[in-house]
Amino acid sequence: MINRILIILSFLALVLTDCFAATTQTLNVTANVPLQSGGLTVAVSKIDSKNTCTSVGDQWYPGQAGIAFGTLTRNTEYNIFVTQYYYAVDVGVDDNSGAAWTVTHTRTDFKKDASNNLNSNVNVTFFKQTNATTGTQLKKVSYANSDNVSYTKAQLSGGWLRIYYGIATGDPEEGCTDASGVVPIPVSKLAGAYSGTVTLTVTGL
């Protein structure tokens, strides 16, 4: 029995010596990142502005199907049509192939008919967003001038594209200032339903 114990102890000592004899050990660390090439992801949020010119306290309603301003209300002080809501569209590119892609924003007229439209009554603001609440404004234009606005992967590096759409306020207060060429909707604007489309396209994948 004693001899058997001595043999076992000798074997363990040999094994432990083999395990810890080296002063340096190198271990391989491996992982395989799968290719993502799904194109665009677009998330639309409706935002209740709480009748202020800042985003503080605004209520977001994500998961919207589109940009629907609904029936506008009349501001009797300035005799214009306004809305309490604006929209944010977050645009992501699902690609890790290394391709130098570009995202392009195009639009059709926001119109009732051939003679009546809201192209100059809507602000379109492009941001490079780095988190849910922090972003850098890239461009603020009228809906009329938002056609064929493009941003590259390099320009959006470290973030993603967020686009805000809002009816003109006519208010010069900070946060409410309309883009150049954008004017409020006057009460004389022809009544009826106005509609248009916005298209986001990624190329270079």
Backbone as CSV, one residue per row, in Angstrom:
resi,resn,N_x,N_y,N_z,CA_x,CA_y,CA_z,C_x,C_y,C_z
1,MET,0.837,-1.203,0.000,0.000,0.000,0.000,0.868,1.247,0.000
2,ILE,1.929,1.233,0.869,2.815,2.397,0.940,3.517,2.606,-0.383
3,ASN,3.944,1.529,-1.000,4.608,1.640,-2.311,3.669,2.218,-3.361
4,ARG,2.393,1.809,-3.303,1.418,2.319,-4.273,1.209,3.817,-4.077
5,ILE,1.126,4.255,-2.813,0.960,5.678,-2.534,2.159,6.458,-3.024
6,LEU,3.337,5.923,-2.811,4.563,6.581,-3.266,4.603,6.704,-4.780
7,ILE,4.125,5.671,-5.475,4.091,5.705,-6.936,3.125,6.781,-7.417
8,ILE,1.939,6.862,-6.784,0.932,7.874,-7.168,1.469,9.270,-6.923
9,LEU,2.088,9.499,-5.769,2.650,10.805,-5.465,3.744,11.176,-6.438
10,SER,4.543,10.193,-6.801,5.612,10.448,-7.774,5.030,10.837,-9.121
11,PHE,3.923,10.180,-9.530,3.271,10.494,-10.802,2.683,11.911,-10.782
12,LEU,2.016,12.274,-9.660,1.446,13.616,-9.543,2.531,14.675,-9.577
13,ALA,3.618,14.401,-8.915,4.731,15.360,-8.916,5.260,15.549,-10.326
14,LEU,5.322,14.466,-11.111,5.797,14.553,-12.485,4.839,15.367,-13.340
15,VAL,3.514,15.135,-13.166,2.505,15.871,-13.928,2.551,17.356,-13.590
16,LEU,2.586,17.683,-12.307,2.620,19.084,-11.901,3.883,19.773,-12.376
17,THR,4.974,19.043,-12.405,6.230,19.603,-12.900,6.100,19.962,-14.375
18,ASP,5.440,19.056,-15.159,5.238,19.314,-16.586,4.326,20.518,-16.798
19,CYS,3.297,20.718,-15.907,2.331,21.801,-16.082,2.928,23.165,-15.773
20,PHE,3.805,23.244,-14.823,4.270,24.533,-14.344,5.758,24.781,-14.565
21,ALA,6.360,23.894,-15.336,7.801,24.032,-15.527,8.159,25.249,-16.362
22,ALA,7.305,25.585,-17.413,7.629,26.696,-18.300,7.385,28.031,-17.610
23,THR,8.162,29.055,-17.994,7.966,30.397,-17.438,6.979,31.216,-18.269
24,THR,6.667,30.782,-19.497,5.721,31.471,-20.374,4.817,30.462,-21.049
25,GLN,3.552,30.749,-21.050,2.587,29.915,-21.761,1.793,30.803,-22.712
26,THR,1.588,30.383,-23.946,0.818,31.122,-24.943,-0.448,30.349,-25.294
27,LEU,-1.590,31.015,-25.185,-2.868,30.397,-25.501,-3.484,31.102,-26.701
28,ASN,-4.034,30.356,-27.611,-4.733,30.934,-28.754,-6.123,31.389,-28.338
29,VAL,-6.507,32.576,-28.783,-7.851,33.101,-28.563,-8.490,33.286,-29.926
30,THR,-9.620,32.636,-30.173,-10.211,32.666,-31.507,-11.694,32.996,-31.450
31,ALA,-12.176,33.621,-32.504,-13.608,33.894,-32.690,-13.824,34.177,-34.163
32,ASN,-15.034,33.930,-34.624,-15.377,34.186,-36.018,-16.561,35.134,-36.069
33,VAL,-16.338,36.353,-36.574,-17.419,37.338,-36.698,-18.148,37.083,-38.011
34,PRO,-19.441,36.771,-37.965,-20.168,36.472,-39.207,-20.388,37.722,-40.055
35,LEU,-20.455,37.535,-41.338,-20.680,38.629,-42.273,-22.108,39.146,-42.145
36,GLN,-22.262,40.460,-42.062,-23.568,41.108,-42.032,-23.717,41.951,-43.290
37,SER,-24.733,41.670,-44.049,-24.937,42.424,-45.292,-26.430,42.558,-45.587
38,GLY,-27.168,42.996,-44.558,-28.620,43.075,-44.693,-29.137,44.375,-45.260
39,GLY,-28.225,45.337,-45.533,-28.678,46.607,-46.087,-29.087,47.578,-45.003
40,LEU,-30.201,48.270,-45.212,-30.637,49.336,-44.308,-31.584,48.842,-43.216
41,THR,-31.474,49.476,-42.051,-32.509,49.356,-41.032,-33.005,50.775,-40.753
42,VAL,-34.317,50.941,-40.732,-34.912,52.266,-40.561,-35.930,52.203,-39.427
43,ALA,-35.782,53.111,-38.459,-36.708,53.178,-37.325,-37.300,54.582,-37.256
44,VAL,-38.630,54.659,-37.236,-39.328,55.947,-37.248,-39.975,56.192,-35.885
45,SER,-39.728,57.382,-35.333,-40.320,57.765,-34.052,-41.118,59.056,-34.197
46,LYS,-42.306,59.066,-33.618,-43.115,60.280,-33.529,-42.780,60.956,-32.206
47,ILE,-42.596,62.282,-32.227,-42.151,62.989,-31.034,-43.130,64.102,-30.681
48,ASP,-43.592,64.088,-29.438,-44.457,65.140,-28.918,-43.565,66.249,-28.388
49,SER,-43.614,67.416,-29.023,-42.701,68.500,-28.677,-43.085,69.237,-27.401
50,LYS,-44.242,68.948,-26.833,-44.695,69.611,-25.609,-44.769,71.134,-25.761
51,ASN,-44.913,71.567,-27.025,-45.044,72.999,-27.318,-43.837,73.823,-26.871
52,THR,-42.661,73.243,-26.912,-41.439,73.968,-26.575,-40.497,73.921,-27.757
53,CYS,-39.427,74.709,-27.670,-38.450,74.749,-28.761,-37.187,73.980,-28.425
54,THR,-37.215,73.196,-27.368,-36.086,72.336,-27.039,-36.596,70.902,-26.966
55,SER,-35.664,69.979,-26.916,-36.048,68.565,-26.849,-36.272,68.098,-25.412
56,VAL,-36.046,68.971,-24.449,-36.199,68.599,-23.040,-37.655,68.247,-22.748
57,GLY,-37.868,67.052,-22.239,-39.213,66.627,-21.871,-40.042,66.082,-23.015
58,ASP,-39.491,66.074,-24.230,-40.245,65.544,-25.362,-40.528,64.059,-25.170
59,GLN,-41.701,63.636,-25.571,-42.105,62.236,-25.457,-41.961,61.548,-26.815
60,TRP,-41.193,60.469,-26.836,-40.958,59.728,-28.087,-41.889,58.526,-28.168
61,TYR,-42.407,58.301,-29.384,-43.253,57.138,-29.652,-42.635,56.367,-30.823
62,PRO,-41.769,55.404,-30.526,-41.095,54.658,-31.607,-42.037,53.676,-32.293
63,GLY,-41.521,53.063,-33.338,-42.280,52.019,-34.034,-43.334,52.540,-34.976
64,GLN,-43.151,53.771,-35.478,-44.128,54.333,-36.413,-43.909,53.769,-37.823
65,ALA,-45.000,53.709,-38.585,-44.928,53.166,-39.944,-44.493,54.211,-40.963
66,GLY,-44.637,55.486,-40.626,-44.290,56.546,-41.559,-44.343,57.895,-40.875
67,ILE,-44.266,58.946,-41.667,-44.277,60.322,-41.148,-45.668,60.897,-41.396
68,ALA,-46.497,60.868,-40.371,-47.891,61.272,-40.511,-48.179,62.431,-39.571
69,PHE,-48.191,63.646,-40.100,-48.427,64.824,-39.270,-49.893,64.978,-38.877
70,GLY,-50.774,64.278,-39.575,-52.190,64.325,-39.228,-52.827,65.658,-39.568
71,THR,-53.954,65.939,-38.939,-54.654,67.199,-39.169,-53.978,68.320,-38.384
72,LEU,-53.545,69.337,-39.082,-52.846,70.445,-38.442,-53.826,71.321,-37.673
73,THR,-53.301,72.083,-36.730,-54.138,72.988,-35.942,-53.777,74.437,-36.260
74,ARG,-54.740,75.305,-36.081,-54.527,76.717,-36.400,-53.987,77.476,-35.195
75,ASN,-52.878,78.182,-35.414,-52.356,79.102,-34.410,-53.004,80.454,-34.680
76,THR,-53.936,80.845,-33.813,-54.719,82.061,-34.054,-53.906,83.337,-33.869
77,GLU,-52.807,83.243,-33.133,-51.972,84.426,-32.914,-51.243,84.823,-34.190
78,TYR,-50.753,83.821,-34.916,-49.971,84.108,-36.119,-50.694,83.716,-37.411
79,ASN,-51.895,83.131,-37.285,-52.668,82.701,-38.447,-51.883,81.761,-39.350
80,ILE,-51.331,80.738,-38.703,-50.624,79.686,-39.450,-51.109,78.333,-38.936
81,PHE,-50.828,77.302,-39.713,-51.134,75.938,-39.299,-49.876,75.300,-38.708
82,VAL,-50.039,74.649,-37.562,-48.903,74.043,-36.869,-49.286,72.645,-36.402
83,THR,-48.310,71.954,-35.856,-48.547,70.651,-35.258,-47.660,70.514,-34.033
84,GLN,-48.109,69.733,-33.088,-47.350,69.517,-31.855,-46.294,68.442,-32.039
85,TYR,-46.328,67.761,-33.180,-45.471,66.598,-33.358,-44.437,66.802,-34.460
86,TYR,-43.291,66.164,-34.280,-42.308,66.046,-35.347,-41.796,64.612,-35.354
87,TYR,-40.953,64.280,-36.294,-40.533,62.893,-36.476,-39.021,62.767,-36.553
88,ALA,-38.524,61.623,-36.081,-37.112,61.273,-36.216,-37.019,59.925,-36.916
89,VAL,-36.149,59.853,-37.899,-35.913,58.600,-38.621,-34.452,58.217,-38.430
90,ASP,-34.218,57.091,-37.754,-32.864,56.583,-37.539,-32.524,55.578,-38.627
91,VAL,-31.377,55.801,-39.264,-30.980,54.985,-40.417,-29.664,54.279,-40.106
92,GLY,-29.694,52.959,-40.085,-28.485,52.175,-39.862,-28.163,51.327,-41.076
93,VAL,-26.893,51.020,-41.256,-26.460,50.162,-42.365,-25.909,48.868,-41.770
94,ASP,-26.573,47.765,-42.073,-26.140,46.455,-41.578,-25.096,45.880,-42.518
95,ASP,-23.853,46.254,-42.307,-22.787,45.750,-43.173,-21.451,45.828,-42.434
96,ASN,-20.710,44.735,-42.438,-19.366,44.734,-41.869,-18.359,44.127,-42.837
97,SER,-18.656,44.293,-44.137,-17.784,43.748,-45.175,-16.587,44.643,-45.470
98,GLY,-16.627,45.873,-44.937,-15.564,46.822,-45.243,-15.872,47.700,-46.438
99,ALA,-17.038,47.507,-47.050,-17.414,48.289,-48.232,-17.588,49.767,-47.881
100,ALA,-17.246,50.639,-48.818,-17.388,52.091,-48.625,-18.752,52.530,-49.150
101,TRP,-19.787,52.304,-48.351,-21.159,52.569,-48.786,-21.532,54.041,-48.633
102,THR,-22.664,54.388,-49.260,-23.233,55.728,-49.189,-24.744,55.605,-48.992
103,VAL,-25.297,56.433,-48.104,-26.751,56.489,-47.900,-27.271,57.779,-48.537
104,THR,-28.320,57.651,-49.340,-28.877,58.802,-50.050,-30.355,58.975,-49.716
105,HIS,-30.734,60.220,-49.451,-32.114,60.590,-49.135,-32.728,61.268,-50.357
106,THR,-33.810,60.704,-50.864,-34.549,61.324,-51.964,-36.003,61.469,-51.541
107,ARG,-36.738,62.309,-52.265,-38.137,62.535,-51.906,-38.953,62.905,-53.140
108,THR,-40.256,62.714,-53.024,-41.187,63.227,-54.030,-41.851,64.465,-53.441
109,ASP,-42.564,65.205,-54.244,-43.251,66.396,-53.750,-44.254,66.034,-52.661
110,PHE,-44.327,66.881,-51.645,-45.292,66.745,-50.552,-46.506,67.576,-50.977
111,LYS,-47.394,66.970,-51.751,-48.377,67.780,-52.469,-49.815,67.294,-52.325
112,LYS,-50.709,68.215,-52.664,-52.136,67.902,-52.816,-52.445,67.662,-54.287
113,ASP,-51.881,68.521,-55.135,-52.063,68.411,-56.575,-50.888,69.105,-57.248
114,ALA,-50.967,69.297,-58.544,-49.849,69.860,-59.294,-49.510,71.290,-58.893
115,SER,-50.448,72.002,-58.293,-50.232,73.416,-57.967,-50.049,73.699,-56.482
116,ASN,-50.350,72.724,-55.630,-50.327,72.964,-54.183,-49.481,71.908,-53.471
117,ASN,-48.473,72.387,-52.721,-47.611,71.472,-51.994,-47.102,72.112,-50.704
118,LEU,-46.450,71.293,-49.883,-45.870,71.739,-48.613,-44.344,71.633,-48.649
119,ASN,-43.767,71.642,-49.826,-42.327,71.447,-49.970,-41.503,72.484,-49.219
120,SER,-42.022,73.712,-49.122,-41.284,74.783,-48.450,-41.811,75.062,-47.054
121,ASN,-42.583,74.135,-46.521,-43.173,74.322,-45.196,-42.686,73.277,-44.183
122,VAL,-41.721,72.481,-44.589,-41.227,71.410,-43.716,-39.711,71.487,-43.619
123,ASN,-39.199,71.411,-42.386,-37.757,71.333,-42.141,-37.305,69.877,-42.173
124,VAL,-36.168,69.631,-42.811,-35.542,68.310,-42.800,-34.119,68.513,-42.284
125,THR,-33.813,67.892,-41.152,-32.526,68.102,-40.495,-31.776,66.777,-40.386
126,PHE,-30.550,66.772,-40.876,-29.716,65.574,-40.886,-28.696,65.660,-39.746
127,PHE,-28.608,64.594,-38.963,-27.670,64.524,-37.849,-26.803,63.270,-37.965
128,LYS,-25.565,63.386,-37.514,-24.756,62.204,-37.209,-24.958,61.935,-35.729
129,GLN,-25.625,60.827,-35.432,-25.985,60.504,-34.064,-24.946,59.540,-33.481
130,THR,-24.445,59.826,-32.271,-23.469,58.945,-31.633,-24.057,58.152,-30.481
131,ASN,-25.180,58.607,-29.955,-25.973,57.806,-29.024,-27.403,58.323,-29.092
132,ALA,-28.270,57.807,-28.232,-29.691,58.133,-28.351,-29.986,59.614,-28.200
133,THR,-29.147,60.338,-27.465,-29.446,61.739,-27.184,-28.403,62.726,-27.695
134,THR,-27.287,62.241,-28.211,-26.195,63.122,-28.629,-25.926,62.977,-30.121
135,GLY,-25.896,64.120,-30.816,-25.626,64.092,-32.244,-25.064,65.417,-32.720
136,THR,-24.531,65.409,-33.940,-23.978,66.605,-34.560,-24.778,66.922,-35.815
137,GLN,-25.292,68.144,-35.894,-26.073,68.516,-37.072,-25.189,68.597,-38.305
138,LEU,-25.625,67.915,-39.363,-24.892,67.914,-40.629,-25.470,68.914,-41.622
139,LYS,-26.788,68.999,-41.645,-27.461,69.876,-42.610,-28.902,70.083,-42.181
140,LYS,-29.411,71.314,-42.392,-30.822,71.609,-42.149,-31.353,72.338,-43.366
141,VAL,-32.322,71.730,-44.030,-32.841,72.269,-45.284,-34.353,72.150,-45.318
142,SER,-34.934,72.752,-46.329,-36.362,72.565,-46.567,-36.594,71.179,-47.154
143,TYR,-37.818,70.710,-47.031,-38.180,69.444,-47.687,-37.889,69.560,-49.181
144,ALA,-38.117,70.739,-49.753,-37.854,70.954,-51.177,-36.409,70.680,-51.527
145,ASN,-35.487,71.045,-50.625,-34.056,70.913,-50.897,-33.429,69.666,-50.289
146,SER,-34.266,68.726,-49.861,-33.740,67.512,-49.234,-33.543,66.365,-50.222
147,ASP,-33.780,66.634,-51.499,-33.634,65.580,-52.506,-32.154,65.340,-52.804
148,ASN,-31.775,64.054,-52.877,-30.404,63.655,-53.218,-29.364,64.171,-52.232
149,VAL,-29.694,64.113,-50.947,-28.716,64.400,-49.900,-28.059,63.081,-49.511
150,SER,-26.720,63.033,-49.568,-26.003,61.776,-49.351,-24.940,61.908,-48.268
151,TYR,-24.695,60.800,-47.563,-23.628,60.713,-46.578,-22.915,59.378,-46.709
152,THR,-21.594,59.423,-46.593,-20.786,58.221,-46.777,-20.529,57.518,-45.445
153,LYS,-20.037,56.315,-45.553,-19.641,55.554,-44.367,-18.604,56.322,-43.562
154,ALA,-17.656,56.944,-44.249,-16.604,57.707,-43.565,-17.181,58.896,-42.809
155,GLN,-18.161,59.569,-43.405,-18.769,60.733,-42.758,-19.586,60.347,-41.530
156,LEU,-20.120,59.141,-41.522,-20.958,58.680,-40.414,-20.207,57.760,-39.464
157,SER,-18.893,57.641,-39.655,-18.084,56.743,-38.825,-18.248,57.066,-37.344
158,GLY,-18.475,56.034,-36.548,-18.668,56.222,-35.114,-20.086,56.560,-34.721
159,GLY,-20.995,56.579,-35.678,-22.389,56.904,-35.375,-23.318,56.403,-36.459
160,TRP,-24.484,57.027,-36.558,-25.445,56.660,-37.587,-26.209,57.911,-38.003
161,LEU,-26.972,57.793,-39.067,-27.725,58.920,-39.605,-29.100,59.007,-38.946
162,ARG,-29.431,60.196,-38.434,-30.774,60.464,-37.936,-31.313,61.670,-38.702
163,ILE,-32.563,61.584,-39.155,-33.187,62.664,-39.915,-34.462,63.092,-39.194
164,TYR,-34.556,64.397,-38.912,-35.752,64.952,-38.289,-36.609,65.651,-39.349
165,TYR,-37.922,65.494,-39.225,-38.881,66.157,-40.117,-39.863,66.934,-39.243
166,GLY,-40.017,68.234,-39.529,-40.927,69.034,-38.725,-41.577,70.152,-39.519
167,ILE,-42.857,70.385,-39.264,-43.580,71.493,-39.885,-42.981,72.818,-39.398
168,ALA,-42.865,73.785,-40.288,-42.300,75.091,-39.938,-43.050,75.727,-38.780
169,THR,-42.291,76.388,-37.902,-42.883,77.047,-36.737,-42.937,78.556,-36.894
170,GLY,-42.021,79.116,-37.678,-41.960,80.572,-37.800,-41.415,81.241,-36.573
171,ASP,-40.882,80.458,-35.640,-40.397,80.985,-34.369,-38.880,81.115,-34.420
172,PRO,-38.331,82.327,-34.211,-36.878,82.512,-34.273,-36.152,82.041,-33.021
173,GLU,-36.886,81.589,-32.007,-36.250,81.152,-30.769,-35.316,79.982,-31.040
174,GLU,-34.211,79.931,-30.294,-33.238,78.855,-30.453,-33.921,77.491,-30.349
175,GLY,-33.643,76.623,-31.307,-34.254,75.294,-31.317,-35.478,75.220,-32.195
176,CYS,-36.058,76.384,-32.506,-37.243,76.421,-33.356,-36.941,77.017,-34.734
177,THR,-35.774,77.595,-34.898,-35.444,78.303,-36.129,-35.632,77.411,-37.351
178,ASP,-36.387,77.917,-38.314,-36.619,77.152,-39.539,-35.416,77.254,-40.471
179,ALA,-35.274,76.264,-41.331,-34.194,76.263,-42.315,-34.405,77.379,-43.328
180,SER,-33.343,77.739,-44.008,-33.437,78.757,-45.056,-34.468,78.332,-46.101
181,GLY,-35.364,79.256,-46.426,-36.384,78.963,-47.436,-37.616,78.279,-46.912
182,VAL,-37.644,77.981,-45.599,-38.813,77.323,-45.008,-39.704,78.369,-44.340
183,VAL,-40.992,78.330,-44.659,-41.955,79.286,-44.103,-43.139,78.528,-43.511
184,PRO,-43.817,79.123,-42.521,-44.993,78.479,-41.936,-46.105,78.294,-42.972
185,ILE,-47.024,77.407,-42.662,-48.164,77.157,-43.540,-49.244,78.194,-43.232
186,PRO,-49.560,79.074,-44.160,-50.566,80.108,-43.891,-51.974,79.511,-43.864
187,VAL,-52.882,80.224,-43.205,-54.260,79.733,-43.142,-54.927,79.759,-44.515
188,SER,-54.307,80.440,-45.473,-54.849,80.475,-46.835,-54.468,79.243,-47.653
189,LYS,-53.608,78.372,-47.074,-53.207,77.163,-47.807,-54.444,76.331,-48.119
190,LEU,-54.554,75.889,-49.362,-55.720,75.133,-49.799,-55.946,73.897,-48.928
191,ALA,-57.172,73.727,-48.480,-57.518,72.596,-47.626,-57.431,71.291,-48.398
192,GLY,-57.159,70.210,-47.663,-57.139,68.894,-48.276,-55.989,68.047,-47.769
193,ALA,-55.878,66.853,-48.341,-54.844,65.903,-47.940,-53.601,66.091,-48.806
194,TYR,-52.455,66.225,-48.155,-51.174,66.362,-48.837,-50.329,65.126,-48.531
195,SER,-49.614,64.650,-49.509,-48.806,63.454,-49.279,-47.581,63.445,-50.181
196,GLY,-46.587,62.689,-49.760,-45.369,62.517,-50.548,-44.652,61.276,-50.047
197,THR,-43.479,61.032,-50.561,-42.689,59.878,-50.119,-41.234,60.284,-49.922
198,VAL,-40.597,59.609,-48.992,-39.175,59.746,-48.755,-38.544,58.368,-48.980
199,THR,-37.436,58.341,-49.701,-36.754,57.079,-49.983,-35.312,57.172,-49.510
200,LEU,-34.875,56.144,-48.755,-33.501,56.045,-48.292,-32.849,54.860,-48.989
201,THR,-31.716,55.101,-49.610,-31.062,54.084,-50.435,-29.596,53.963,-50.036
202,VAL,-29.110,52.738,-49.861,-27.692,52.538,-49.623,-27.068,51.938,-50.882
203,THR,-25.951,52.485,-51.292,-25.228,51.992,-52.464,-23.785,51.680,-52.062
204,GLY,-23.148,50.869,-52.868,-21.746,50.534,-52.631,-21.530,49.243,-51.883
205,LEU,-22.602,48.512,-51.556,-22.458,47.243,-50.860,-22.227,46.112,-51.846
